[in-house]
GROMACS .gro file of C-alpha atoms in nm:
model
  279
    1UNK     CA    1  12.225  10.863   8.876
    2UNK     CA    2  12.162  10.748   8.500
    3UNK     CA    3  12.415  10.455   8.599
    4UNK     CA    4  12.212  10.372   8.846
    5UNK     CA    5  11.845  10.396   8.628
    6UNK     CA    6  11.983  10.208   8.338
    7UNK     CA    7  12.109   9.924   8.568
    8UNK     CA    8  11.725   9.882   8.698
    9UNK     CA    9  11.595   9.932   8.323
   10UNK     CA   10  11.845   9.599   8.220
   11UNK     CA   11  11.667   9.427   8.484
   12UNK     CA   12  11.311   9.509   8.345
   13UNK     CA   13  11.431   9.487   7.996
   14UNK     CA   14  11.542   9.093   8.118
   15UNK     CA   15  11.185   9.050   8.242
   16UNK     CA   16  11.011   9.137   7.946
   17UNK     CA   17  11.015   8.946   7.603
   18UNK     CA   18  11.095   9.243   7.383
   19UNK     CA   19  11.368   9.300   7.091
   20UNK     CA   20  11.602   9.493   7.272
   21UNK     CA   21  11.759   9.623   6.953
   22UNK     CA   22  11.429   9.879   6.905
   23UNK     CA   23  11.493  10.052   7.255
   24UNK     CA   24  11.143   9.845   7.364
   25UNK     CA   25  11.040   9.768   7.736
   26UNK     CA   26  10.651   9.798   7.700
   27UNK     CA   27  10.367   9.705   7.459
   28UNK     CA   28   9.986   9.806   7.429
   29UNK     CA   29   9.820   9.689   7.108
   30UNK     CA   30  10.066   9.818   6.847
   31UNK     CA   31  10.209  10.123   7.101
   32UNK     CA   32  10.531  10.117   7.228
   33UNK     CA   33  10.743  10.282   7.512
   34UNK     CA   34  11.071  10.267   7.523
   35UNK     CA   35  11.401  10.368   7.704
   36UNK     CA   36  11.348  10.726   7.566
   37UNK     CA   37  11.012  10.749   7.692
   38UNK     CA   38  11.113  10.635   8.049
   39UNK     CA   39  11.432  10.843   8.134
   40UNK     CA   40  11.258  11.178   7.990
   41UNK     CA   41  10.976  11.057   8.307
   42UNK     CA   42  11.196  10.938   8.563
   43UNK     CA   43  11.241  11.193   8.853
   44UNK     CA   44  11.590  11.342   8.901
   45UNK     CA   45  11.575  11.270   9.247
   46UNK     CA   46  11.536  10.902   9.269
   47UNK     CA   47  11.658  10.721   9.511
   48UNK     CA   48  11.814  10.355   9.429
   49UNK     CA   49  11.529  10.228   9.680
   50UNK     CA   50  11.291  10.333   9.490
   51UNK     CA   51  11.394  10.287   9.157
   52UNK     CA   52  11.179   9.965   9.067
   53UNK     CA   53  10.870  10.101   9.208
   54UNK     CA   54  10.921  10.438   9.043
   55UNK     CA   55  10.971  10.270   8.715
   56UNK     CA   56  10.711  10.039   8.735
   57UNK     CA   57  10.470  10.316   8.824
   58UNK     CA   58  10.584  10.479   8.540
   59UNK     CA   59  10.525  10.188   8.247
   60UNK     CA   60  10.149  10.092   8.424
   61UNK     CA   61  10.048  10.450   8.395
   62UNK     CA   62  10.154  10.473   8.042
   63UNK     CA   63   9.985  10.134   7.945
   64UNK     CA   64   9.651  10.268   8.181
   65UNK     CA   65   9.646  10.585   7.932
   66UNK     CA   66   9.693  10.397   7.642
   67UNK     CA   67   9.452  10.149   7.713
   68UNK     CA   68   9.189  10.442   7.830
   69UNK     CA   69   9.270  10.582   7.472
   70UNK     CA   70   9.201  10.277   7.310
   71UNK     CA   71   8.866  10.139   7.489
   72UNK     CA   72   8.794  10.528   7.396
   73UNK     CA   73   8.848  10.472   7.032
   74UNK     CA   74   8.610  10.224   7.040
   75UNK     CA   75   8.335  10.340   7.252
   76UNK     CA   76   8.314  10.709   7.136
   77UNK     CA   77   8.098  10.720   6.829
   78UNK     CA   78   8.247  10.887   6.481
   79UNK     CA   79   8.021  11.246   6.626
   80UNK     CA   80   8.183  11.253   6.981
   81UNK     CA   81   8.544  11.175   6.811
   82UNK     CA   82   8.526  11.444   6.584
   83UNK     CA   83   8.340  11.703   6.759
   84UNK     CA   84   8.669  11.611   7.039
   85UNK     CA   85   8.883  11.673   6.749
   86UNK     CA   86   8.692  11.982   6.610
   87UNK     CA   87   8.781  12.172   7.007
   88UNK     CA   88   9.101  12.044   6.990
   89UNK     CA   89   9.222  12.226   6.682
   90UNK     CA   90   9.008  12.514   6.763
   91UNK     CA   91   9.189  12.575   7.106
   92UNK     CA   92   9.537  12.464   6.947
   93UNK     CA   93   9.474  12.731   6.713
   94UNK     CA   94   9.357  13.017   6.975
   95UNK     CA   95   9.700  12.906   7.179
   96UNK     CA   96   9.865  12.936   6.897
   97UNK     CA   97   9.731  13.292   6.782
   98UNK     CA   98   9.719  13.455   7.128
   99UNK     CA   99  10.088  13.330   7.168
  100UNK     CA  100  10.195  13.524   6.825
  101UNK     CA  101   9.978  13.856   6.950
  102UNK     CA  102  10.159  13.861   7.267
  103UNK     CA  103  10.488  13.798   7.079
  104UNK     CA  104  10.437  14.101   6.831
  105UNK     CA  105  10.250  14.316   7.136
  106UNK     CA  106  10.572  14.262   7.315
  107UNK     CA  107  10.796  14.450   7.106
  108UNK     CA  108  10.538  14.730   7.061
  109UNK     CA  109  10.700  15.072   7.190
  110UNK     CA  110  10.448  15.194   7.267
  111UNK     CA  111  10.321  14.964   7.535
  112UNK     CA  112  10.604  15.152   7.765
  113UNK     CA  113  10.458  15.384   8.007
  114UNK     CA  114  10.626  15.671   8.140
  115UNK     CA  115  10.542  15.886   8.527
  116UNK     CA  116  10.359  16.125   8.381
  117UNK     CA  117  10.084  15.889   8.203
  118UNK     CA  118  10.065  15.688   8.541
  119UNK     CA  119  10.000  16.102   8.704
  120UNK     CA  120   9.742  16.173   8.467
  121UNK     CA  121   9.549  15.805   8.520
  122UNK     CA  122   9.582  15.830   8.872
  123UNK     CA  123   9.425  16.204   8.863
  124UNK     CA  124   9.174  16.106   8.625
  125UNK     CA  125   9.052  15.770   8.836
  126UNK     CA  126   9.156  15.871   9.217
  127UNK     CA  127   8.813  15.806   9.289
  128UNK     CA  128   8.836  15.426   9.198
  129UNK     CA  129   9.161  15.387   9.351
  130UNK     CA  130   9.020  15.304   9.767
  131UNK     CA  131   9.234  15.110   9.998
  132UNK     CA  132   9.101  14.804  10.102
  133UNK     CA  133   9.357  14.773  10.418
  134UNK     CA  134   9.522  15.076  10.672
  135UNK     CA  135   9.832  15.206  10.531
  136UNK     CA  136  10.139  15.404  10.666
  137UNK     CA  137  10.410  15.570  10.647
  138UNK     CA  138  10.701  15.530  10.895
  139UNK     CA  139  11.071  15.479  10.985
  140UNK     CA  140  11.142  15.242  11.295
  141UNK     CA  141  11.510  15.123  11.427
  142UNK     CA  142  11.578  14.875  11.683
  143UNK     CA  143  11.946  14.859  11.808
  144UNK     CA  144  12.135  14.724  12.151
  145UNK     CA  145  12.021  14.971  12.428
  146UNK     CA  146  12.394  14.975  12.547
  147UNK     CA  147  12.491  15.180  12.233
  148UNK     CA  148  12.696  15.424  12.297
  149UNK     CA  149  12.606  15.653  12.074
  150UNK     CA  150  12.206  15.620  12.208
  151UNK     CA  151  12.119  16.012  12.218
  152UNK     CA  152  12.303  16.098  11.918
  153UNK     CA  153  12.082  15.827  11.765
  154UNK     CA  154  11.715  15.919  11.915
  155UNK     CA  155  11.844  16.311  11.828
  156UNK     CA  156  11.854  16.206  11.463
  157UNK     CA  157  11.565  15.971  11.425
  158UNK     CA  158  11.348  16.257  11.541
  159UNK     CA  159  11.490  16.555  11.310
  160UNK     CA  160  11.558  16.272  11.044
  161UNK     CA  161  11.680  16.531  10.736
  162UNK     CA  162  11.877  16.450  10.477
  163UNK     CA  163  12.229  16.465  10.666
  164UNK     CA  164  12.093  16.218  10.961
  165UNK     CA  165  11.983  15.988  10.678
  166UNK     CA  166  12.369  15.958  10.557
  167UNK     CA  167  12.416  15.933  10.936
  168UNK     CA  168  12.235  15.617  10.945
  169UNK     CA  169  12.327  15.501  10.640
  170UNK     CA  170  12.696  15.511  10.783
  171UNK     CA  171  12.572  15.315  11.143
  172UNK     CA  172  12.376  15.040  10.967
  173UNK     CA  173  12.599  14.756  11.105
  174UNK     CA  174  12.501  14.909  11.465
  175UNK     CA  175  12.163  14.854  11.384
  176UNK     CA  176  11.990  14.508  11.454
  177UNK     CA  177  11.692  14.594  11.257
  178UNK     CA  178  11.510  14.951  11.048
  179UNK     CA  179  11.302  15.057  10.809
  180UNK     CA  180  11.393  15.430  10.700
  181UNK     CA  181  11.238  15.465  10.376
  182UNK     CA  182  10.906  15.704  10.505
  183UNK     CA  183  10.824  15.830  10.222
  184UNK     CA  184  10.702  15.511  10.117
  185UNK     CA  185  10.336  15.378  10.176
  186UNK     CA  186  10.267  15.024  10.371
  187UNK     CA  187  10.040  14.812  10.519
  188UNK     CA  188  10.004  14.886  10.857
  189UNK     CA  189  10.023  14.512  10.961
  190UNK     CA  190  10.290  14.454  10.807
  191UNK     CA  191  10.476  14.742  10.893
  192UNK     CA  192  10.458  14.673  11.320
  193UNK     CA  193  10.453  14.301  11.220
  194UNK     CA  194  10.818  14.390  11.178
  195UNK     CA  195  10.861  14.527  11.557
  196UNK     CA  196  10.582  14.327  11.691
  197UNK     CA  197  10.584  14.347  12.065
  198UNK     CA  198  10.342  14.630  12.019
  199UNK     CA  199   9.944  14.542  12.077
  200UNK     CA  200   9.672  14.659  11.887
  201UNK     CA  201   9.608  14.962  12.111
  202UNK     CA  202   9.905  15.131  12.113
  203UNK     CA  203   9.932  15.058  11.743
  204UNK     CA  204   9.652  15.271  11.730
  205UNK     CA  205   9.725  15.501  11.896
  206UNK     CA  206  10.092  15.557  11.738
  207UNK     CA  207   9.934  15.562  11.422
  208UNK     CA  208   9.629  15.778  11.440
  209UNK     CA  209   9.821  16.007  11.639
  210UNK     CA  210  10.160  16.005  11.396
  211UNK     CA  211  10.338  15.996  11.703
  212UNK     CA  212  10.735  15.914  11.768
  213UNK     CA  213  10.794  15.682  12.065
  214UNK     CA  214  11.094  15.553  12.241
  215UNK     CA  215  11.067  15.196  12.411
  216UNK     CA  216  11.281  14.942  12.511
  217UNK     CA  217  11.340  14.580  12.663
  218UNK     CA  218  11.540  14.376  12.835
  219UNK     CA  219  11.800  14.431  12.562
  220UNK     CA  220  11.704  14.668  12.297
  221UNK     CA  221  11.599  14.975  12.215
  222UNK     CA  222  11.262  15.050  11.940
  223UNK     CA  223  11.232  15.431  11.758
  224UNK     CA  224  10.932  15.426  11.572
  225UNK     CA  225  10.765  15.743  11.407
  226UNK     CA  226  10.447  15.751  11.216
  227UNK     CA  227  10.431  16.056  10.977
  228UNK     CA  228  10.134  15.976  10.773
  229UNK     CA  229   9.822  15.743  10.788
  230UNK     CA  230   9.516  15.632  10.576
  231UNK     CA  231   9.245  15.409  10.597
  232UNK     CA  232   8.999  15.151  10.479
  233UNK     CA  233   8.815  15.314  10.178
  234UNK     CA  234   8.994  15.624  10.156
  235UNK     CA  235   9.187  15.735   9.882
  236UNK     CA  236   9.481  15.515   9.813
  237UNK     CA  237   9.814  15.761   9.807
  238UNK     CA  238   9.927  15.716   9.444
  239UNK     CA  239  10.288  15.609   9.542
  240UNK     CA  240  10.082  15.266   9.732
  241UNK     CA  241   9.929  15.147   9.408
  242UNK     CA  242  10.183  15.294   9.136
  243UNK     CA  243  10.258  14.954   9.006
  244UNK     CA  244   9.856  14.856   8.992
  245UNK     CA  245   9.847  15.154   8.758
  246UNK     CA  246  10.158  15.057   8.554
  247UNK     CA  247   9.980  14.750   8.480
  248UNK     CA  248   9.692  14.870   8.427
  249UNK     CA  249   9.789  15.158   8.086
  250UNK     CA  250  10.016  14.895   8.004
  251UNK     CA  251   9.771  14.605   7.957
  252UNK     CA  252   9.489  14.902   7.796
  253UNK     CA  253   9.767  14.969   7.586
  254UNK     CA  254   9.808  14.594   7.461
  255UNK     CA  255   9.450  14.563   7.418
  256UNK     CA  256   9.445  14.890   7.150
  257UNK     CA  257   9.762  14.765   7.018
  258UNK     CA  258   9.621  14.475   6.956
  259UNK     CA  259   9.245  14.558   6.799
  260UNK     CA  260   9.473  14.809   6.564
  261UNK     CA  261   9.703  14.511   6.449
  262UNK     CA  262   9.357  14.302   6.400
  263UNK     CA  263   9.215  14.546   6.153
  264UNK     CA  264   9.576  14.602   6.006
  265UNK     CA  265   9.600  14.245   5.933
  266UNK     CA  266   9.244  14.224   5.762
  267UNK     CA  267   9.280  14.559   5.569
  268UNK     CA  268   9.657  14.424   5.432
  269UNK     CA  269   9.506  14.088   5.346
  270UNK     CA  270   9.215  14.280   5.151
  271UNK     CA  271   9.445  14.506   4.936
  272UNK     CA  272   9.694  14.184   4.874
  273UNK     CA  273   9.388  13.986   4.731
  274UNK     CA  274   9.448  13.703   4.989
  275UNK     CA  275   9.081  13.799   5.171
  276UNK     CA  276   8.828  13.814   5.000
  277UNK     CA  277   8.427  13.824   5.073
  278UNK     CA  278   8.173  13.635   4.809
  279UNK     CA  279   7.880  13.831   4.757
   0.00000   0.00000   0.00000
């Protein structure tokens, strides 16, 4: 591919009356692009079709900026220039200290949270914490209704204890599709999205009912169960928005961390002599 670029740069280089010796294709005023410039822009993808236009698109758009900069230069009075350059350094130097804050915040300890902080949040805030969506919780299999081990299947679904689980976990390759982890909260949509020839009154009914149900197709066989349901503005279960609340302590935690390094940083600069306030 760079065999292929450099053969179309030759062919622009032969075009253009430059000193090939200082790596030059284009000129604007006393700016220069060269070689350098051009393969750092060039797509990695190009395709020898396109190589000219690419390239050509390339140099215009660097001489359109440069010339934009200049006619700029000249236009802008000595105010607008340096109130532009005045921003510029200011927001340089915000990047520049919110990058180093985040840097030391991230190798602040204590920024880990642990299950029982997330408990005590969630208890102390439940009443923030409302679901904007239905939720469930539910198991569902679908598998080939000639199985031959059918009963022994729906038997299991419906007891489901810790030994059927295994059970399952051993018949997986017999499955065509599941979902056994109920003990997990999830969107309801998403959820019979999975199984989807369901409509939206039997979902309801499966769900506000927590029912088990057997049906089946042409082909397959569907086991769903429903053991748990909540709704639009109630509660949200704590296991459903666990990782909101991770986030959450962890970002309040950056935020103190932070403020604390502020005033460390002031009060060490104070005692050193480096900060000092005029009366």
């Amino acid at each position: 591919m760079r065999k292929i670029t450099l053969f179309f740069l030759l062919l622009i280089s032969c075009n253009l009356n430059v000193e090939s010796e200082k790596n030059i294709i284009a000129k604007v005023g006393e700016k220069f692009f060269t070689y350098d410039d051009l393969i750092e822009k060039i797509p990695n993808n190009i395709q020898r079709l396109d190589s000219t236009l690419i390239v050509n698109s390339i140099i215009e758009k660097w001489a359109l900026n440069e010339l934009l900069i200049n006619n700029a230069e000249i236009n802008l009075s000595e105010f607008e220039k340096n109130r532009i350059k005045k921003n510029s350094n200011e927001y340089y130097n915000s990047l520049l200290v919110n990058s180093y804050k985040n840097k030391i915040a991230a190798f602040n300890s204590d920024s880990l949270v642990n299950e029982n902080e997330i408990l005590e949040y969630y208890k102390s805030n439940f009443t923030n914490f409302v679901l904007y969506e239905d939720v469930v919780r539910a198991r569902y299999i679908r598998l080939n209704k000639n199985n031959f081990n059918l009963n022994e299947i729906k038997r299991r679904f419906r007891r489901f204890n810790q030994d059927d689980l295994i059970f399952f976990d051993s018949i997986s390759l017999q499955l065509l599709n599941y979902s056994l982890n109920d003990s997990i909260w999830i969107n309801k949509d998403l959820f019979f999205n999975k199984i989807g020839f369901l409509d939206d009154e039997e979902i309801d009914r499966i769900v506000k009912k927590t029912l088990y149900i057997a049906k089946e197709d042409s082909l397959d066989v569907y086991l769903i169960k429903v053991n748990g349901f909540k709704g639009i503005n109630e509660e949200a279960p704590l296991n459903y928005i666990y990782k909101r609340i991770e986030e959450l302590i962890i970002n309040k935690k950056k935020v103190d961390f932070i403020k604390n390094f502020d005033r460390e940083i002031i009060e060490n600069a104070k005692q050193k002599k480096i900060f000092k306030i005029f009366n």
